[in-house]
Amino acid sequence: MFDSGDDFGLWKHIIHRKESSQNLTRAMWVVLALLLALSSGALSLDKLNMCMDAKHHKVEPGPEGELYLQCTPWRDNACCTANTSTEAHNDNSYLYNFNWNHCGIMSPQCKKHFTQDTCFYECSPHLGPWIQPVDQTWRKERILDVPLCKEDCHQWWDDCKDDYTCKTDWHKGWDWSSKVNKCPAGSKCRKWTEIYPTPKSMCEQIWSNSYLYTTYSKTSGRCMQLWFSGTNPNRKVAEYYLNKAQQHQSFALTTLILAFASFSVMMS
């Protein structure tokens, strides 16, 4: 016998399920829209021209006509001040009280690379794609895996190969009891090539993977140059890697959109 009450209840249940499905679909699209908005906001940051939040960096890059010696290539647009550029050339400077001569006097040909490395770190306005947050007392951001040109890394290692050091990672593990870094207890000074057998090991390990060894040459447009003159070539390199990251993110978002669309069709 036909029961109109049961029939009405069935239809009511079906309608309720359909409405719930539609609400869920709408909620999912709202979440997707928020993800797109957040992504767009993140990508809109000017990572091609910015200074990291660190100990001596300016808040924003700009011209610094009085930069000193090896830091002068950044004078048109720099994250360092003139005072910082001068101190970058000094032993045990106020920048970090770092003692380059912890295993005897560092050779001039080796020291010049660390001066250039300091200028690059302090002055570069085009490190945005590699800036990462960090929980350290002396800085809130650092660089990670900046791709270095092969020539710069090899020349650095070659000019230091006859020097001595006692540590692999110079970012940590020193004895700072005298407020200047000394070799930690139990360590001994060894030849550079014993600590760093290859250019790759030195460039990647010496500053906790701040740099990434590459086989790219300076003409490739795929690596950052520590040494240059004239127009800063590193902006175009940063732009390449930023665009690459954006393409990867766009692909991931497209995949997510297609998944949402498929789910919506199934639920309709």
Short mmCIF file of C-alpha atoms in Angstrom, two decimals, residues 2-267:
data_model
loop_
_atom_site.label_atom_id
_atom_site.label_comp_id
_atom_site.label_asym_id
_atom_site.label_seq_id
_atom_site.Cartn_x
_atom_site.Cartn_y
_atom_site.Cartn_z
CA PHE A 2 1.38 3.52 -0.93
CA ASP A 3 2.47 5.55 2.12
CA SER A 4 2.63 9.26 1.21
CA GLY A 5 4.36 10.07 4.54
CA ASP A 6 7.27 7.71 3.82
CA ASP A 7 7.53 9.05 0.27
CA PHE A 8 7.69 12.66 1.50
CA GLY A 9 10.33 11.73 4.08
CA LEU A 10 12.45 10.06 1.38
CA TRP A 11 12.31 13.12 -0.85
CA LYS A 12 13.09 15.35 2.10
CA HIS A 13 16.16 13.21 2.87
CA ILE A 14 17.33 13.33 -0.76
CA ILE A 15 16.92 17.12 -0.91
CA HIS A 16 18.77 17.50 2.39
CA ARG A 17 21.67 15.40 1.14
CA LYS A 18 21.85 17.40 -2.08
CA GLU A 19 21.84 20.69 -0.17
CA SER A 20 24.58 19.40 2.13
CA SER A 21 26.62 18.36 -0.88
CA GLN A 22 26.18 21.79 -2.48
CA ASN A 23 27.16 23.50 0.77
CA LEU A 24 30.26 21.34 1.02
CA THR A 25 31.19 22.12 -2.58
CA ARG A 26 30.72 25.84 -2.00
CA ALA A 27 32.86 25.65 1.13
CA MET A 28 35.60 23.87 -0.79
CA TRP A 29 35.58 26.53 -3.50
CA VAL A 30 35.80 29.23 -0.82
CA VAL A 31 38.85 27.48 0.64
CA LEU A 32 40.38 27.26 -2.82
CA ALA A 33 39.72 30.96 -3.42
CA LEU A 34 41.46 31.77 -0.15
CA LEU A 35 44.44 29.64 -1.13
CA LEU A 36 44.65 31.45 -4.46
CA ALA A 37 44.46 34.82 -2.72
CA LEU A 38 47.18 33.89 -0.24
CA SER A 39 49.34 32.54 -3.04
CA SER A 40 48.87 35.68 -5.07
CA GLY A 41 49.82 37.79 -2.07
CA ALA A 42 52.96 35.77 -1.45
CA LEU A 43 54.03 36.00 -5.08
CA SER A 44 53.40 39.74 -5.20
CA LEU A 45 56.18 40.42 -2.70
CA ASP A 46 59.11 42.15 -4.36
CA LYS A 47 61.61 39.38 -3.82
CA LEU A 48 63.76 40.75 -6.59
CA ASN A 49 64.68 43.84 -4.62
CA MET A 50 64.67 43.35 -0.87
CA CYS A 51 66.93 43.14 2.17
CA MET A 52 66.84 40.28 4.64
CA ASP A 53 66.01 40.93 8.28
CA ALA A 54 69.47 40.44 9.74
CA LYS A 55 72.00 42.11 12.01
CA HIS A 56 73.40 44.91 9.84
CA HIS A 57 71.12 45.05 6.79
CA LYS A 58 69.16 48.13 5.81
CA VAL A 59 65.38 47.86 5.84
CA GLU A 60 65.20 48.54 2.10
CA PRO A 61 67.86 48.58 -0.62
CA GLY A 62 68.99 51.83 -2.18
CA PRO A 63 72.00 53.72 -3.57
CA GLU A 64 75.14 53.88 -1.43
CA GLY A 65 77.73 55.91 -3.31
CA GLU A 66 80.47 55.55 -0.70
CA LEU A 67 80.77 51.78 -0.48
CA TYR A 68 84.31 50.63 0.22
CA LEU A 69 86.68 48.73 -2.11
CA GLN A 70 85.35 45.22 -2.77
CA CYS A 71 81.79 46.23 -1.89
CA THR A 72 81.66 48.99 -4.53
CA PRO A 73 79.91 46.85 -7.20
CA TRP A 74 76.71 47.17 -5.12
CA ARG A 75 76.86 50.97 -4.74
CA ASP A 76 73.94 51.64 -7.11
CA ASN A 77 71.55 49.49 -5.09
CA ALA A 78 72.67 48.01 -1.79
CA CYS A 79 71.40 46.52 1.46
CA CYS A 80 74.58 47.58 3.26
CA THR A 81 75.70 50.98 4.51
CA ALA A 82 79.07 52.58 3.86
CA ASN A 83 80.16 51.75 7.43
CA THR A 84 79.23 48.09 6.97
CA SER A 85 81.18 47.93 3.72
CA THR A 86 84.27 49.34 5.44
CA GLU A 87 84.02 46.93 8.37
CA ALA A 88 83.65 44.02 5.93
CA HIS A 89 87.32 44.54 5.07
CA ASN A 90 88.59 44.58 8.67
CA ASP A 91 89.83 41.71 10.80
CA ASN A 92 87.74 41.16 13.95
CA SER A 93 85.40 43.94 12.85
CA TYR A 94 82.39 44.96 14.90
CA LEU A 95 80.14 43.21 12.37
CA TYR A 96 80.57 39.77 13.97
CA ASN A 97 83.90 39.84 15.87
CA PHE A 98 84.97 36.99 13.63
CA ASN A 99 88.63 36.00 13.69
CA TRP A 100 89.76 34.89 10.23
CA ASN A 101 93.19 34.12 11.70
CA HIS A 102 92.06 31.34 14.03
CA CYS A 103 94.66 28.97 12.61
CA GLY A 104 97.47 31.38 11.87
CA ILE A 105 97.41 34.39 9.57
CA MET A 106 95.02 33.83 6.68
CA SER A 107 96.71 34.44 3.35
CA PRO A 108 95.71 37.63 1.49
CA GLN A 109 94.56 35.69 -1.56
CA CYS A 110 92.22 33.63 0.66
CA LYS A 111 91.06 36.56 2.78
CA LYS A 112 89.88 38.54 -0.25
CA HIS A 113 87.26 35.87 -0.96
CA PHE A 114 85.85 36.12 2.56
CA THR A 115 85.73 39.89 2.20
CA GLN A 116 83.85 39.46 -1.07
CA ASP A 117 81.57 36.88 0.53
CA THR A 118 80.80 39.38 3.32
CA CYS A 119 80.06 42.14 0.78
CA PHE A 120 77.77 39.79 -1.11
CA TYR A 121 75.90 38.75 2.04
CA GLU A 122 75.56 42.25 3.49
CA CYS A 123 74.96 44.25 0.31
CA SER A 124 73.02 42.05 -2.13
CA PRO A 125 69.42 43.19 -2.79
CA HIS A 126 68.61 40.21 -5.03
CA LEU A 127 68.66 37.27 -2.60
CA GLY A 128 64.89 37.17 -2.10
CA PRO A 129 64.25 33.72 -3.63
CA TRP A 130 66.62 32.16 -1.06
CA ILE A 131 65.75 34.11 2.08
CA GLN A 132 64.33 31.90 4.83
CA PRO A 133 63.06 32.68 8.36
CA VAL A 134 65.38 31.59 11.15
CA ASP A 135 65.17 31.62 14.94
CA GLN A 136 68.50 33.11 15.95
CA THR A 137 69.36 35.84 18.43
CA TRP A 138 71.29 37.93 15.91
CA ARG A 139 69.01 37.66 12.88
CA LYS A 140 65.48 36.70 11.86
CA GLU A 141 66.27 35.64 8.31
CA ARG A 142 69.07 33.86 6.48
CA ILE A 143 69.90 32.70 2.97
CA LEU A 144 69.77 29.02 2.03
CA ASP A 145 71.08 27.23 -1.07
CA VAL A 146 72.01 30.31 -3.09
CA PRO A 147 73.36 28.81 -6.34
CA LEU A 148 76.95 29.99 -6.79
CA CYS A 149 78.73 30.13 -10.12
CA LYS A 150 81.31 27.42 -10.58
CA GLU A 151 84.16 29.87 -11.27
CA ASP A 152 83.66 31.76 -8.01
CA CYS A 153 83.53 28.62 -5.88
CA HIS A 154 86.55 27.01 -7.54
CA GLN A 155 88.67 30.16 -7.38
CA TRP A 156 87.78 30.65 -3.70
CA TRP A 157 88.82 27.10 -2.84
CA ASP A 158 91.96 27.26 -4.97
CA ASP A 159 93.12 30.51 -3.34
CA CYS A 160 92.58 29.06 0.15
CA LYS A 161 93.89 25.52 -0.39
CA ASP A 162 97.19 26.21 1.37
CA ASP A 163 95.57 27.86 4.41
CA TYR A 164 94.48 26.17 7.64
CA THR A 165 91.29 25.89 9.67
CA CYS A 166 89.90 23.72 12.46
CA LYS A 167 86.20 23.57 11.57
CA THR A 168 83.94 22.58 8.71
CA ASP A 169 80.92 24.75 9.55
CA TRP A 170 81.99 28.26 10.49
CA HIS A 171 78.50 29.29 11.56
CA LYS A 172 78.55 27.37 14.83
CA GLY A 173 80.60 25.47 17.36
CA TRP A 174 83.30 28.05 18.08
CA ASP A 175 84.68 28.92 21.50
CA TRP A 176 83.39 32.46 22.07
CA SER A 177 84.52 32.73 25.73
CA SER A 178 86.87 35.59 24.82
CA LYS A 179 84.13 37.26 22.68
CA VAL A 180 86.17 36.38 19.60
CA ASN A 181 85.91 32.98 17.96
CA LYS A 182 88.61 30.43 18.78
CA CYS A 183 88.95 26.79 17.77
CA PRO A 184 86.87 24.63 20.14
CA ALA A 185 88.55 22.32 22.64
CA GLY A 186 89.64 19.05 21.11
CA SER A 187 89.90 20.42 17.58
CA LYS A 188 93.15 21.00 15.73
CA CYS A 189 94.20 23.16 12.83
CA ARG A 190 94.44 21.20 9.61
CA LYS A 191 95.19 22.06 6.04
CA TRP A 192 92.28 23.48 4.08
CA THR A 193 92.13 20.55 1.70
CA GLU A 194 91.76 18.13 4.61
CA ILE A 195 88.73 20.00 5.92
CA TYR A 196 87.37 20.77 2.47
CA PRO A 197 88.61 18.20 -0.08
CA THR A 198 86.65 19.79 -2.93
CA PRO A 199 85.32 23.24 -3.88
CA LYS A 200 81.80 21.85 -3.47
CA SER A 201 82.40 20.76 0.11
CA MET A 202 83.77 24.18 1.04
CA CYS A 203 81.09 26.30 -0.63
CA GLU A 204 78.21 24.28 0.79
CA GLN A 205 79.51 23.47 4.27
CA ILE A 206 81.38 26.55 5.41
CA TRP A 207 78.25 28.64 6.05
CA SER A 208 75.64 25.94 6.84
CA ASN A 209 74.42 25.50 3.26
CA SER A 210 73.96 29.19 2.64
CA TYR A 211 75.45 28.44 -0.77
CA LEU A 212 74.72 25.69 -3.25
CA TYR A 213 77.50 24.45 -5.51
CA THR A 214 76.58 24.44 -9.20
CA THR A 215 78.31 23.60 -12.46
CA TYR A 216 76.83 26.72 -14.08
CA SER A 217 79.21 29.30 -15.49
CA LYS A 218 78.86 33.05 -15.08
CA THR A 219 77.51 33.37 -18.62
CA SER A 220 74.66 30.90 -17.97
CA GLY A 221 72.33 33.28 -16.14
CA ARG A 222 71.58 30.44 -13.71
CA CYS A 223 74.03 31.20 -10.89
CA MET A 224 74.80 34.06 -8.54
CA GLN A 225 78.12 35.86 -8.89
CA LEU A 226 80.19 36.91 -5.89
CA TRP A 227 82.54 38.82 -8.16
CA PHE A 228 81.28 41.16 -10.87
CA SER A 229 81.71 44.69 -12.19
CA GLY A 230 79.27 47.05 -13.86
CA THR A 231 75.56 46.23 -13.84
CA ASN A 232 74.63 43.68 -11.18
CA PRO A 233 73.98 40.41 -13.10
CA ASN A 234 72.34 38.73 -10.12
CA ARG A 235 68.94 40.38 -10.53
CA LYS A 236 68.26 38.40 -13.71
CA VAL A 237 69.36 35.20 -12.00
CA ALA A 238 67.01 35.86 -9.06
CA GLU A 239 64.21 36.62 -11.52
CA TYR A 240 64.78 33.29 -13.26
CA TYR A 241 64.53 31.30 -10.02
CA LEU A 242 61.56 33.31 -8.77
CA ASN A 243 59.68 32.66 -12.03
CA LYS A 244 60.60 28.99 -11.79
CA ALA A 245 59.15 28.84 -8.26
CA GLN A 246 55.99 30.61 -9.42
CA GLN A 247 55.54 28.15 -12.28
CA HIS A 248 55.86 25.26 -9.85
CA GLN A 249 53.30 26.83 -7.53
CA SER A 250 50.94 27.56 -10.44
CA PHE A 251 51.14 23.91 -11.51
CA ALA A 252 50.31 22.76 -7.98
CA LEU A 253 47.34 25.14 -7.79
CA THR A 254 46.09 24.04 -11.22
CA THR A 255 46.22 20.42 -10.05
CA LEU A 256 44.24 21.39 -6.96
CA ILE A 257 41.62 23.24 -9.02
CA LEU A 258 41.14 20.22 -11.29
CA ALA A 259 40.75 17.97 -8.25
CA PHE A 260 38.10 20.31 -6.81
CA ALA A 261 36.30 20.44 -10.16
CA SER A 262 36.23 16.65 -10.41
CA PHE A 263 34.92 16.35 -6.87
CA SER A 264 32.21 18.94 -7.60
CA VAL A 265 31.01 16.97 -10.63
CA MET A 266 30.88 13.77 -8.58
CA MET A 267 28.88 15.45 -5.83
#
